[in-house]
Amino acid sequence: MYVGTLSFDLLLGDVRSLKEKRSVVRPIVAELHRKFAVSVAEVGDQDLHRRARIGLAVVSGDAGHLTDVMDRCERLVAARPEVELLSVHRRLHGDDD
């Protein structure tokens, strides 16, 4: 069994309130969950209206499949025009850990 985690640090575009922030972050979280069946949530910077941290986790029996899903998730977030992807932290845990 393999578990992969990703943490995205995002800079949001023209956002002036926490309400506007939610209208940007929620669709990203929902799309990641719907398209890739990953566990995903906003996990940090909730009190800052121009920054967001999104975390996700994936479980798979195959390390190659896990890496492919995480790559596709990263590409989806990076392609969103309303956010700038500042950094991505990736971890892969296997049975040997």
PDB file of C-alpha atoms in Angstrom, residues 47-79:
ATOM      1  CA  ASP A  47      -7.476  33.811   7.917  1.00  0.00           C
ATOM      2  CA  LEU A  48      -5.547  35.290   4.956  1.00  0.00           C
ATOM      3  CA  HIS A  49      -7.704  36.361   2.030  1.00  0.00           C
ATOM      4  CA  ARG A  50      -5.008  36.191  -0.708  1.00  0.00           C
ATOM      5  CA  ARG A  51      -3.281  32.964   0.345  1.00  0.00           C
ATOM      6  CA  ALA A  52      -4.519  29.383   0.545  1.00  0.00           C
ATOM      7  CA  ARG A  53      -3.011  26.045   1.440  1.00  0.00           C
ATOM      8  CA  ILE A  54      -4.719  22.958   0.033  1.00  0.00           C
ATOM      9  CA  GLY A  55      -3.748  19.455   1.104  1.00  0.00           C
ATOM     10  CA  LEU A  56      -4.666  16.160  -0.482  1.00  0.00           C
ATOM     11  CA  ALA A  57      -4.028  12.487   0.101  1.00  0.00           C
ATOM     12  CA  VAL A  58      -4.174   9.485  -2.225  1.00  0.00           C
ATOM     13  CA  VAL A  59      -4.016   5.774  -1.397  1.00  0.00           C
ATOM     14  CA  SER A  60      -3.100   3.144  -3.976  1.00  0.00           C
ATOM     15  CA  GLY A  61      -1.691  -0.346  -4.241  1.00  0.00           C
ATOM     16  CA  ASP A  62       0.623   0.758  -7.071  1.00  0.00           C
ATOM     17  CA  ALA A  63       3.291   3.462  -6.685  1.00  0.00           C
ATOM     18  CA  GLY A  64       3.156   4.287 -10.407  1.00  0.00           C
ATOM     19  CA  HIS A  65      -0.584   4.917 -10.329  1.00  0.00           C
ATOM     20  CA  LEU A  66      -0.176   7.035  -7.192  1.00  0.00           C
ATOM     21  CA  THR A  67       2.492   9.189  -8.838  1.00  0.00           C
ATOM     22  CA  ASP A  68       0.336   9.595 -11.956  1.00  0.00           C
ATOM     23  CA  VAL A  69      -2.676  10.775  -9.935  1.00  0.00           C
ATOM     24  CA  MET A  70      -0.564  13.241  -7.953  1.00  0.00           C
ATOM     25  CA  ASP A  71       1.010  14.591 -11.166  1.00  0.00           C
ATOM     26  CA  ARG A  72      -2.437  15.138 -12.696  1.00  0.00           C
ATOM     27  CA  CYS A  73      -3.664  16.890  -9.532  1.00  0.00           C
ATOM     28  CA  GLU A  74      -0.656  19.188  -9.586  1.00  0.00           C
ATOM     29  CA  ARG A  75      -1.182  20.034 -13.266  1.00  0.00           C
ATOM     30  CA  LEU A  76      -4.858  20.810 -12.657  1.00  0.00           C
ATOM     31  CA  VAL A  77      -4.063  23.282  -9.863  1.00  0.00           C
ATOM     32  CA  ALA A  78      -1.169  24.855 -11.777  1.00  0.00           C
ATOM     33  CA  ALA A  79      -3.422  25.420 -14.809  1.00  0.00           C
TER      34      ALA A  79
END
